[in-house]
Coordinates of C-alpha atoms in Angstrom, one line a residue:
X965 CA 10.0 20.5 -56.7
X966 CA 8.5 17.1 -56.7
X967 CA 12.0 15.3 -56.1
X968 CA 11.8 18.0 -52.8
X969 CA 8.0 16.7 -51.8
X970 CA 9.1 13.2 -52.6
X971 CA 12.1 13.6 -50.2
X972 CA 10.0 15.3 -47.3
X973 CA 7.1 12.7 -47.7
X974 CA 9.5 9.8 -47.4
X975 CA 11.4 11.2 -44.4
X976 CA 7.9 12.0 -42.9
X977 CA 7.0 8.5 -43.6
X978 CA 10.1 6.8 -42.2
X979 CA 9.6 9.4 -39.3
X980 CA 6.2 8.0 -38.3
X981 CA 7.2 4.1 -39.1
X982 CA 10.1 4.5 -37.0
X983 CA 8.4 6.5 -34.1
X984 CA 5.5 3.3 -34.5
X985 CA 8.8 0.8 -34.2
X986 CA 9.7 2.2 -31.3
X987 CA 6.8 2.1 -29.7
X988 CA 5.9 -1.3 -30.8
X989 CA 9.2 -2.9 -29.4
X990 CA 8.8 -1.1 -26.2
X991 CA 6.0 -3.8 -25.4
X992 CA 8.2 -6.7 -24.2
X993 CA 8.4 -6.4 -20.5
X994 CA 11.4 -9.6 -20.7
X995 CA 13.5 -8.1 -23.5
X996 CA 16.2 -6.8 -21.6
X997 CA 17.3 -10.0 -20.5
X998 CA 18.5 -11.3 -23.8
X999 CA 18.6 -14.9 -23.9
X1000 CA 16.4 -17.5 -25.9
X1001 CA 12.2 -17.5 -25.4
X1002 CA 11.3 -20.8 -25.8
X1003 CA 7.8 -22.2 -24.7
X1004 CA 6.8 -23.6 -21.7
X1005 CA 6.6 -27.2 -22.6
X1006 CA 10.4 -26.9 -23.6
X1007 CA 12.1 -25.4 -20.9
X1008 CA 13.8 -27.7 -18.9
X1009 CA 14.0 -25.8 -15.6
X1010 CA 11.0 -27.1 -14.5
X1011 CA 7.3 -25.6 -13.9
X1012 CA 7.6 -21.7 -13.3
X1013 CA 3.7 -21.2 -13.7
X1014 CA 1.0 -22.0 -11.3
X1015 CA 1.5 -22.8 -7.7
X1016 CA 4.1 -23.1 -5.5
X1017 CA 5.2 -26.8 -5.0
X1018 CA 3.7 -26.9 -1.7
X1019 CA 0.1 -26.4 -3.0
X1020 CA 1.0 -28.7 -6.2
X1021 CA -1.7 -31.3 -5.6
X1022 CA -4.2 -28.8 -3.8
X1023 CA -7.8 -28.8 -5.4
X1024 CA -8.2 -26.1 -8.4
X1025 CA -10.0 -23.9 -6.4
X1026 CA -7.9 -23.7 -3.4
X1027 CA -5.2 -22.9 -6.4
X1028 CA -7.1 -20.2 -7.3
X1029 CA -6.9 -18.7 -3.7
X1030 CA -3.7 -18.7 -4.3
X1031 CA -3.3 -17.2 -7.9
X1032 CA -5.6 -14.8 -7.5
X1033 CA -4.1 -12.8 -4.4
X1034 CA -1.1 -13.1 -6.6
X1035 CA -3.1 -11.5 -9.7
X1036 CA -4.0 -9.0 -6.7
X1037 CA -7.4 -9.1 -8.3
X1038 CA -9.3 -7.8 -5.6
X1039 CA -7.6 -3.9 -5.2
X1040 CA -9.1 -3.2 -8.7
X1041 CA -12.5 -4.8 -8.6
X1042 CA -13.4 -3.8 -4.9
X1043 CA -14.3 0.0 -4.4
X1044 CA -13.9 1.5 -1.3
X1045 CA -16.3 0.4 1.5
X1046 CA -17.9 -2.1 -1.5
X1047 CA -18.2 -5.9 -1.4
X1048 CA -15.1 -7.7 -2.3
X1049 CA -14.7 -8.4 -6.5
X1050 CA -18.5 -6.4 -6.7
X1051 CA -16.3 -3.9 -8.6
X1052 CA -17.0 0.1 -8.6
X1053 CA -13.7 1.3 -8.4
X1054 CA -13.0 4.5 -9.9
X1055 CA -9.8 5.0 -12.6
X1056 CA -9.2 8.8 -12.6
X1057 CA -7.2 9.1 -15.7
X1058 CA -5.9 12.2 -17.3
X1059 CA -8.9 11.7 -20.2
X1060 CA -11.6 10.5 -17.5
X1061 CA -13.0 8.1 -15.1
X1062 CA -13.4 4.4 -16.0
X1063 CA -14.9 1.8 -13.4
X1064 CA -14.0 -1.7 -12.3
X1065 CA -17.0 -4.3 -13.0
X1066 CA -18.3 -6.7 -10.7
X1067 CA -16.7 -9.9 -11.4
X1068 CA -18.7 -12.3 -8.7
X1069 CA -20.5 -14.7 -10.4
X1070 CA -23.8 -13.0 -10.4
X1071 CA -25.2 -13.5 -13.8
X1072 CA -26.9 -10.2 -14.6
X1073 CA -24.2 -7.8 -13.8
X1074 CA -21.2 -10.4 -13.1
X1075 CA -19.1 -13.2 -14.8
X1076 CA -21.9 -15.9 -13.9
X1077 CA -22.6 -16.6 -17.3
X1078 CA -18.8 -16.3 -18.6
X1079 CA -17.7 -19.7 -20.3
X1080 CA -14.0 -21.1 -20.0
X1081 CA -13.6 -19.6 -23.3
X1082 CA -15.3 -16.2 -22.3
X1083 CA -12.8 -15.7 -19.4
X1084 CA -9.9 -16.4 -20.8
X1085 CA -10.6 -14.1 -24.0
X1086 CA -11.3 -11.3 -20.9
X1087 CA -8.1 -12.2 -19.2
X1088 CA -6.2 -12.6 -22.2
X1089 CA -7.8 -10.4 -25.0
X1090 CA -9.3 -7.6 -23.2
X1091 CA -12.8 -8.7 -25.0
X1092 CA -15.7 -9.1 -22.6
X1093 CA -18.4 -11.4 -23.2
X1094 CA -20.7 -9.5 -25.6
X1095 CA -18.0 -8.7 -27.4
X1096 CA -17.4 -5.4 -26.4
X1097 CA -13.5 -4.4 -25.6
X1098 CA -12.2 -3.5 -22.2
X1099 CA -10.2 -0.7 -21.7
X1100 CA -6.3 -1.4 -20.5
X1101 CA -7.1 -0.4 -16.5
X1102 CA -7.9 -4.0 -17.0
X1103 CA -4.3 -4.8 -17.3
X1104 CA -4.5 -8.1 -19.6
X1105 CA -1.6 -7.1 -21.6
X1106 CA 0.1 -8.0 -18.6
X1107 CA -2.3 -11.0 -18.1
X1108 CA -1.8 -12.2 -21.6
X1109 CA 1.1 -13.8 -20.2
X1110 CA -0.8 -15.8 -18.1
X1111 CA -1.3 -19.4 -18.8
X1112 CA -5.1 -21.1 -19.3
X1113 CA -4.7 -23.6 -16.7
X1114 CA -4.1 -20.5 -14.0
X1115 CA -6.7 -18.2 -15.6
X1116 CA -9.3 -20.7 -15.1
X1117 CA -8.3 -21.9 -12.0
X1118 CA -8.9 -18.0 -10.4
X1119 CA -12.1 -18.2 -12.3
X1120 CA -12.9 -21.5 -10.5
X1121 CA -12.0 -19.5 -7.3
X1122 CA -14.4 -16.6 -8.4
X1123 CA -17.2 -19.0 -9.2
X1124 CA -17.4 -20.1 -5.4
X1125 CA -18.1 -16.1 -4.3
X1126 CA -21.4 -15.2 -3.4
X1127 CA -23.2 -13.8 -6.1
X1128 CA -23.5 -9.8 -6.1
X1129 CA -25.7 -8.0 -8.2
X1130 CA -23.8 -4.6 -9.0
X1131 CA -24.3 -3.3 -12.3
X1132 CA -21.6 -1.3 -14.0
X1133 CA -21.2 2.6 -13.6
X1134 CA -20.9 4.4 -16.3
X1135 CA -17.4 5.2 -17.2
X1136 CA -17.1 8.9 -17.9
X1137 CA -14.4 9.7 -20.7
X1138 CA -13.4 12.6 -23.2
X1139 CA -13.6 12.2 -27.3
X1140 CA -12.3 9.8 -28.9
X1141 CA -11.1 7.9 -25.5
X1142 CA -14.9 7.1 -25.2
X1143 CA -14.5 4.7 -28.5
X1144 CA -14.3 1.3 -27.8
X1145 CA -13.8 0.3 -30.9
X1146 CA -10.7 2.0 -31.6
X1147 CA -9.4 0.0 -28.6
X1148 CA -9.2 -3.0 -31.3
X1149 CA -6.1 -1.0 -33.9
X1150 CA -4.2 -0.5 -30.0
X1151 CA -4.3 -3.9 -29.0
X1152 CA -3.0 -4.8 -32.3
X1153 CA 0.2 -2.9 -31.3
X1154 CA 0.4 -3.1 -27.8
X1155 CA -1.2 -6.6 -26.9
X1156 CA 0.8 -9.7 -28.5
X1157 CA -1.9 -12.0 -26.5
X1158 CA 1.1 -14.4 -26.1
X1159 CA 1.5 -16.7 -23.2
X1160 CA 4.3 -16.7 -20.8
X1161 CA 7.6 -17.8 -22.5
X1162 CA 10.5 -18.6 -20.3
X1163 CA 14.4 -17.9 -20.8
X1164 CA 16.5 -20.8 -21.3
X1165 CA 19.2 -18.8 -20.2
X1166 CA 17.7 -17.9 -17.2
X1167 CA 17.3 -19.9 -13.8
X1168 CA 14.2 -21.3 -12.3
X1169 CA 13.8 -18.8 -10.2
X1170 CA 14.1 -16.3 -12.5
X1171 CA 11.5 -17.4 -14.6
X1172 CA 9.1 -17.9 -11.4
X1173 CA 10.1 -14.3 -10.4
X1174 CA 9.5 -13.1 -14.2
X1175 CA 6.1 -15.2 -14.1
X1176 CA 4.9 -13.7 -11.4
X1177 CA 6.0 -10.1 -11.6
X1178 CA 4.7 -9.8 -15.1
X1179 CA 1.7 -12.6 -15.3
X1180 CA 0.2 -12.1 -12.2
X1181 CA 1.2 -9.2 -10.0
X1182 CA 1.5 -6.9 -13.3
X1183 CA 3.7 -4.7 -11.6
X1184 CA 4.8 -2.6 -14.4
X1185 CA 1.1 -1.6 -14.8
X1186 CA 2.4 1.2 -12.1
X1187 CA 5.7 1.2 -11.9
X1188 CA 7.0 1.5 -15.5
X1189 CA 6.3 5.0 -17.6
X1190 CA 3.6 5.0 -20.4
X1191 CA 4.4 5.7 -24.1
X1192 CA 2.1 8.4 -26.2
X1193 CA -0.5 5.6 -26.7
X1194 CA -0.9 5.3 -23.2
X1195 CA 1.0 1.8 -23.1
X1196 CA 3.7 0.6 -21.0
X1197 CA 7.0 1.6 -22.3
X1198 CA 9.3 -0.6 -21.5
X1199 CA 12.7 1.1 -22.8
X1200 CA 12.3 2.3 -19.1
X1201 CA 10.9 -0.4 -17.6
X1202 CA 10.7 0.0 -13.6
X1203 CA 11.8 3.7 -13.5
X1204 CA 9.0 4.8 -12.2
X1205 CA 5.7 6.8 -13.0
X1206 CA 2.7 9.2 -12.0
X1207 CA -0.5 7.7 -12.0
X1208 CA -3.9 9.4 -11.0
X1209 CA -2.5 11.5 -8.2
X1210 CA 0.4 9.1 -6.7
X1211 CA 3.9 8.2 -7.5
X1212 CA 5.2 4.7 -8.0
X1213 CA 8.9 5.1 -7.4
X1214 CA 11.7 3.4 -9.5
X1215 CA 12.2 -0.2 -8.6
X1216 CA 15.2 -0.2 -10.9
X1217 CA 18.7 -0.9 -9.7
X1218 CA 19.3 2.6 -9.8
X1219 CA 21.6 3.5 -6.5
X1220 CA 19.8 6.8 -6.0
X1221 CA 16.7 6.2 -7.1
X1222 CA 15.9 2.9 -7.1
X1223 CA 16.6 -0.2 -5.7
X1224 CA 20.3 -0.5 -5.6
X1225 CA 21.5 0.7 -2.5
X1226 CA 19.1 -2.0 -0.5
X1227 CA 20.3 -5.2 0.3
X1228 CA 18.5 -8.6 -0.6
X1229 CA 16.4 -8.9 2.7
X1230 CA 15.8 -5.2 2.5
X1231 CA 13.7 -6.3 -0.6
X1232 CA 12.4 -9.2 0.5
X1233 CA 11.1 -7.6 3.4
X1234 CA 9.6 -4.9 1.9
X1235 CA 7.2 -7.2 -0.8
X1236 CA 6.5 -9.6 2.4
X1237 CA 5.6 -7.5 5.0
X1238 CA 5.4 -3.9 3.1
X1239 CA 8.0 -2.9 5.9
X1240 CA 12.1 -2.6 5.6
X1241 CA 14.0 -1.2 8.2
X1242 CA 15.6 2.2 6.6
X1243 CA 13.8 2.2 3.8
X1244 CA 10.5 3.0 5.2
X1245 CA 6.9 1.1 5.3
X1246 CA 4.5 0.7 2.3
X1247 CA 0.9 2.6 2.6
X1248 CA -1.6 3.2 0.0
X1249 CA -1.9 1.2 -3.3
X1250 CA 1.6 -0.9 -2.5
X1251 CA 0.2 -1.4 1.3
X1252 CA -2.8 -2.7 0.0
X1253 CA -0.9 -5.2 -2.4
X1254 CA 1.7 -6.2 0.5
X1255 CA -1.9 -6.7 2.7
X1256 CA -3.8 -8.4 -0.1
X1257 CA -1.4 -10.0 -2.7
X1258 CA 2.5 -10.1 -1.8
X1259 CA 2.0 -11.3 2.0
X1260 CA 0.1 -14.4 0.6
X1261 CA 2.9 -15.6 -1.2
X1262 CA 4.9 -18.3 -0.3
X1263 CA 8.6 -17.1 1.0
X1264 CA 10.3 -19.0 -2.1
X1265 CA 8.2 -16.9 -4.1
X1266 CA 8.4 -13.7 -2.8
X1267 CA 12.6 -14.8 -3.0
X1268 CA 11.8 -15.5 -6.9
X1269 CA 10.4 -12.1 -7.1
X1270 CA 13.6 -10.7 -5.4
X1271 CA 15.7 -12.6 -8.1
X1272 CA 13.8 -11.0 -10.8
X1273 CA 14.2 -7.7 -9.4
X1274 CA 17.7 -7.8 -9.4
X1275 CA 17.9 -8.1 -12.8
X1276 CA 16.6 -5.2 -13.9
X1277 CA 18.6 -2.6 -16.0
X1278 CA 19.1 0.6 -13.5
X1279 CA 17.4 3.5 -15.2
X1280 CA 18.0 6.8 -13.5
X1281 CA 15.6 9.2 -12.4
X1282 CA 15.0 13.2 -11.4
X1283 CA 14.6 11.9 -7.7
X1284 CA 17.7 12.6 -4.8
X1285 CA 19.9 10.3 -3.1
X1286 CA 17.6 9.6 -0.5
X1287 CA 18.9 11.1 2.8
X1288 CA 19.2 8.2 5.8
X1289 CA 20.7 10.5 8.3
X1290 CA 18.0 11.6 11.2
X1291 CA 17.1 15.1 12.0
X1292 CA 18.3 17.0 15.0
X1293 CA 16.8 16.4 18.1
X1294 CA 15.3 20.0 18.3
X1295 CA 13.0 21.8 16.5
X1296 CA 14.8 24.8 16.7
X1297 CA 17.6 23.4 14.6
X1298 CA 17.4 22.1 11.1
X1299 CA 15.5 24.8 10.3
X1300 CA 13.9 24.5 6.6
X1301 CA 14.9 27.2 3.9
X1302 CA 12.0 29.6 3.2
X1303 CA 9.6 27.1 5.1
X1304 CA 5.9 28.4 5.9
X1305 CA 5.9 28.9 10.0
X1306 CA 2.8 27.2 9.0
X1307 CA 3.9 24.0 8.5
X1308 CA 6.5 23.7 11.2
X1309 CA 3.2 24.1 13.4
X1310 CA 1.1 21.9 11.7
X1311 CA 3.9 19.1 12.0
X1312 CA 4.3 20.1 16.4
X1313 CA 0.7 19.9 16.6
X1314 CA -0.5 16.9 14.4
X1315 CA 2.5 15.0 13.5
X1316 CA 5.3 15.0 15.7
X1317 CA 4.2 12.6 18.7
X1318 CA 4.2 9.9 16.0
X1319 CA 7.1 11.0 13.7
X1320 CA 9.4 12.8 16.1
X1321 CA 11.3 16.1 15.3
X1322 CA 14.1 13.4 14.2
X1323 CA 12.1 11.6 11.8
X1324 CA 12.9 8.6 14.0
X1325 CA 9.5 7.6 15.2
X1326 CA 9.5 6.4 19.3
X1327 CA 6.2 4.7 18.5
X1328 CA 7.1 2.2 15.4
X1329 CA 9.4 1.7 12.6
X1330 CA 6.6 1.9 9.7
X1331 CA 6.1 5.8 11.2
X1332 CA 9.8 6.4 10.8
X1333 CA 10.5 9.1 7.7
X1334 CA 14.0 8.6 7.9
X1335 CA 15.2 7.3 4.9
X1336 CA 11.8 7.3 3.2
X1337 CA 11.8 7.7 -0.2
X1338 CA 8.7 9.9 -0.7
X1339 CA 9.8 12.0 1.8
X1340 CA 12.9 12.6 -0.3
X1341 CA 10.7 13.2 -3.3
X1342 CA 11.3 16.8 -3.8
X1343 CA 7.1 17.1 -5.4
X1344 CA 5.9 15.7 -2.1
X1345 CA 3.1 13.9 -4.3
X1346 CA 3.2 11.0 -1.8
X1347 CA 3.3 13.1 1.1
X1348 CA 0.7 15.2 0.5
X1349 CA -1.5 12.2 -0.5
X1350 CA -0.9 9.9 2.5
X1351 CA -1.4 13.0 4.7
X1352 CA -4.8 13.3 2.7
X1353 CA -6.0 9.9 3.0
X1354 CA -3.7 8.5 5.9
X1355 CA -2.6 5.1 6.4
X1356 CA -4.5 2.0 7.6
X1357 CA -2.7 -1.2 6.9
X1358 CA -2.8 -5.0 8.8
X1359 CA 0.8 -6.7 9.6
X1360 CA 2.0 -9.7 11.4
X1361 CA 2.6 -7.0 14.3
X1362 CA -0.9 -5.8 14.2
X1363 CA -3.0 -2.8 12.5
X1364 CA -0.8 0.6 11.3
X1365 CA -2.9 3.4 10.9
X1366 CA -2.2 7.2 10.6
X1367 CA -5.7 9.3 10.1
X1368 CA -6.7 10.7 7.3
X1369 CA -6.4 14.8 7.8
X1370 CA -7.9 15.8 4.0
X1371 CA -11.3 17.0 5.6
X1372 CA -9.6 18.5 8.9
X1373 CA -7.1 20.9 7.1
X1374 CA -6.9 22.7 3.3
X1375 CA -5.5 22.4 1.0
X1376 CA -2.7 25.1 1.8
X1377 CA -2.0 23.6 5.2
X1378 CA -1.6 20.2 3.7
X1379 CA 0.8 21.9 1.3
X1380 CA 3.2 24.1 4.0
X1381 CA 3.3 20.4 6.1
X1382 CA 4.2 18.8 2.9
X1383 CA 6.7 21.0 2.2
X1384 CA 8.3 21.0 6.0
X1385 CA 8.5 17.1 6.2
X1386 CA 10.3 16.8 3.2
X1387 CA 12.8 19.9 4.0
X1388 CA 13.7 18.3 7.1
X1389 CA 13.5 15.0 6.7
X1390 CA 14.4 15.1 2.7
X1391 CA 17.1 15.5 0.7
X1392 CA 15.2 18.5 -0.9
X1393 CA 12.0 20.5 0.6
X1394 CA 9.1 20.4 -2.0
X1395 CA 7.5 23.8 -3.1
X1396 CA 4.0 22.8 -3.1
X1397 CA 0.8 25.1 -3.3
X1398 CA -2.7 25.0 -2.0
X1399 CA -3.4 24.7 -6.0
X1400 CA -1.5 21.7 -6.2
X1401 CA -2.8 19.8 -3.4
X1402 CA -6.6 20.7 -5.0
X1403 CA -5.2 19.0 -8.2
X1404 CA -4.1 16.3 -6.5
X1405 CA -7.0 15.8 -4.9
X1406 CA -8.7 15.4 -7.6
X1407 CA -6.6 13.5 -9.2
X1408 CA -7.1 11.0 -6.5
X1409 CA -10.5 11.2 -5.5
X1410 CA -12.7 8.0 -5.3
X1411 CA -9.4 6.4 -5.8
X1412 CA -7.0 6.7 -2.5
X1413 CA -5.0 3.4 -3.0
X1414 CA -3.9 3.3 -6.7
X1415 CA -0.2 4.0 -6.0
X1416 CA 2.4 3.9 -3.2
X1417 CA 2.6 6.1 -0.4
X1418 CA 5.7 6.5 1.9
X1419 CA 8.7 4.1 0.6
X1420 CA 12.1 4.0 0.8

């Protein structure tokens, strides 16, 4: 009997060490790329970090402009209506609500007391001045990566703010989430607190692109799946994930999911100007990084970022091939299976001027659903949300903006009009109910921009 106990104890044992292995190695955003990690000062492909060579011998603070609309620190740290970086924002997460802080140099409720040292342990460690740990929302395990000299040149940029006196909220979380101190055993397995490493084997821009998709825009934070501990699981990196309400599709090289079927420019596009012919516009959390964070970069940078895409592993998905062909002309034909009469009229009455009954807007290309890849989400999450909160983005070609209908309709109309847009126009009508659009609601709420609406 004891040999038995033995034997189950140690399986149990290896069980839980190997589950924890797994887990733990699932950290590395860069490990699928193989190669050699060698540190900065010995690569030989030249300067990857900081700014691009055009800003080179700018002043540190105007290199802080820069680096921190790469960072995209201000979506986080700004809540709606609020004073830029004044913090406030609201993190609905499936245990509770945590808030951004106020990170203008006000030195009651802000950073305006931080030292050089303070900062970087903040960006780096997750550990706020007094000590206290910040929870991951804060996504320094993705600014870990960063290096000093960049971290304190966006602090230098922060410093020249106008002060802002904005005390915290109150976060608002369920046992045992609401114990900091346990935060201190999870960054021991989820936050290395290692700086940027190029790959030897990997070209210049490569590394750039690696730099500043994992260092500074942190793009995984949304767009790659969490593990059981809540951290990013990078065995699936990219593939795509639900976060408070929205969707953040695959950005894999998947060909039906992800990225595969687009071509170069397609991508570039899309990261520049949150726009791609065929593929759809950006809205949301992803317009609001095109509008605050991607369009600032340089083009050789946003190129770098296309490089780095590319190289991603595909990882498949439970979404469709998205459809590209348009609807017919009519109304009358293409008639959606076991569609709500409801949402058909919903769609004539609100929607159709803009969107067309061939998904081919007459008015502009970012209202086109054709080819849209939340419209060929058969869970309408995206859907439903953007018709919630609408769209109100700035481009090179002016303003974008679709109202808001979540106070004008409830939730079971926004549900039937989800479900006929993405019958029609989708590769696969969604099956949502009034329930679902409450939950999503809520999900959302005090947070509209956190993830990406319509996108191909």
């Amino acid at each position: 009997m004891k040999k038995i106990i033995g034997t189950v104890v140690a399986v149990i044992v290896a069980a839980v060490l190997g589950f924890a292995g797994w887990l733990f190695l699932g950290r590395d955003p860069m490990s699928f790329a193989g190669g050699r990690a060698v540190a900065l000062e010995d690569y030989k492909g030249g300067d990857v970090t900081g700014v691009p060579a055009q800003l080179a011998s700018a002043d540190l603070v105007k290199r802080g402009a820069y680096l921190i609309h790469a960072a995209d620190c201000q979506a986080c740290h700004t809540a709606p209506g609020g004073v830029p970086f004044a913090g406030g924002f609201a993190f609905n997460m499936p245990f509770g609500t945590l808030y951004s802080t106020n990170i203008t140099p006000d030195k009651q409720t802000g950073i305006g007391d931080y030292t050089d040292a303070q900062f970087l342990a903040a960006v780096h460690k997750g550990i706020r001045a007094d000590g206290e740990r910040l929870y991951p929302a804060m996504p320094y395990t993705s600014y870990a990566d960063m290096t000093d000299a960049d971290a304190l040149a966006i602090k230098a940029y922060l410093f020249t703010l106008a002060p802002v006196h904005a005390p915290p909220k109150p976060d608002q979380l369920s046992w045992p989430f609401n114990q900091r101190g346990l935060l201190a055993l999870w960054d021991v397995m989820f936050n290395p607190d290692e700086r940027f490493r190029p790959n030897a084997g990997q070209s210049q821009q490569w590394n750039r692109g690696a730099y500043l998709a994992e260092a500074m825009g942190h793009c995984g934070e949304c767009h790659t799946p969490r593990n059981p501990a809540f951290a990013l699981d990078n065995h699936r990196k990219f593939a795509g994930a639900l976060t408070a309400g929205w969707r953040a599709y695959n950005i894999t090289g998947d060909k039906d999911a992800g990225l595969g079927d687009w071509n170069d420019e397609d991508i570039y596009l899309y990261l520049s100007t949150g726009h791609a012919n065929g593929h759809g516009g950006s809205a949301g959390p992803m317009g609001e990084a095109t509008d605050n964070s991607l369009s600032y970069l340089v083009p050789d940078d946003v190129h770098a970022l296309v490089t780095y895409l590319r190289s991603i592993p595909a990882h498949a998905s439970d979404l469709p091939r998205t459809v590209t062909t348009p609807a017919p002309a009519s109304h009358k034909e293409g008639l959606v299976a076991d569609s709500e009469p409801r949402g058909e009229k919903i769609f004539a009455g609100a929607c159709a001027s803009c969107h067309d009954w061939t998904g081919v807007s007459p008015v502009t290309g970012y209202a086109t659903l054709t080819g849209v890849r939340a419209v060929n989400d058969p869970s309408a999450t995206n859907v439903a949300q953007t018709v919630i909160n609408g769209v109100a983005r700035k481009t090179a070609d002016g303003k974008i903006f679709m109202p808001a209908f979540g106070e004008g309709y409830s939730d079971d109309d926004i549900a039937a009009v989800a479900n006929y847009v993405t019958g029609r126009f989708g590769a696969k009508g969604a099956h949502l109910t009034g329930g679902d659009v409450a939950d999503l609601r809520k999900q959302a709420s005090q947070h509209p921009n956190l993830q990406e609406a319509p996108h191909g």
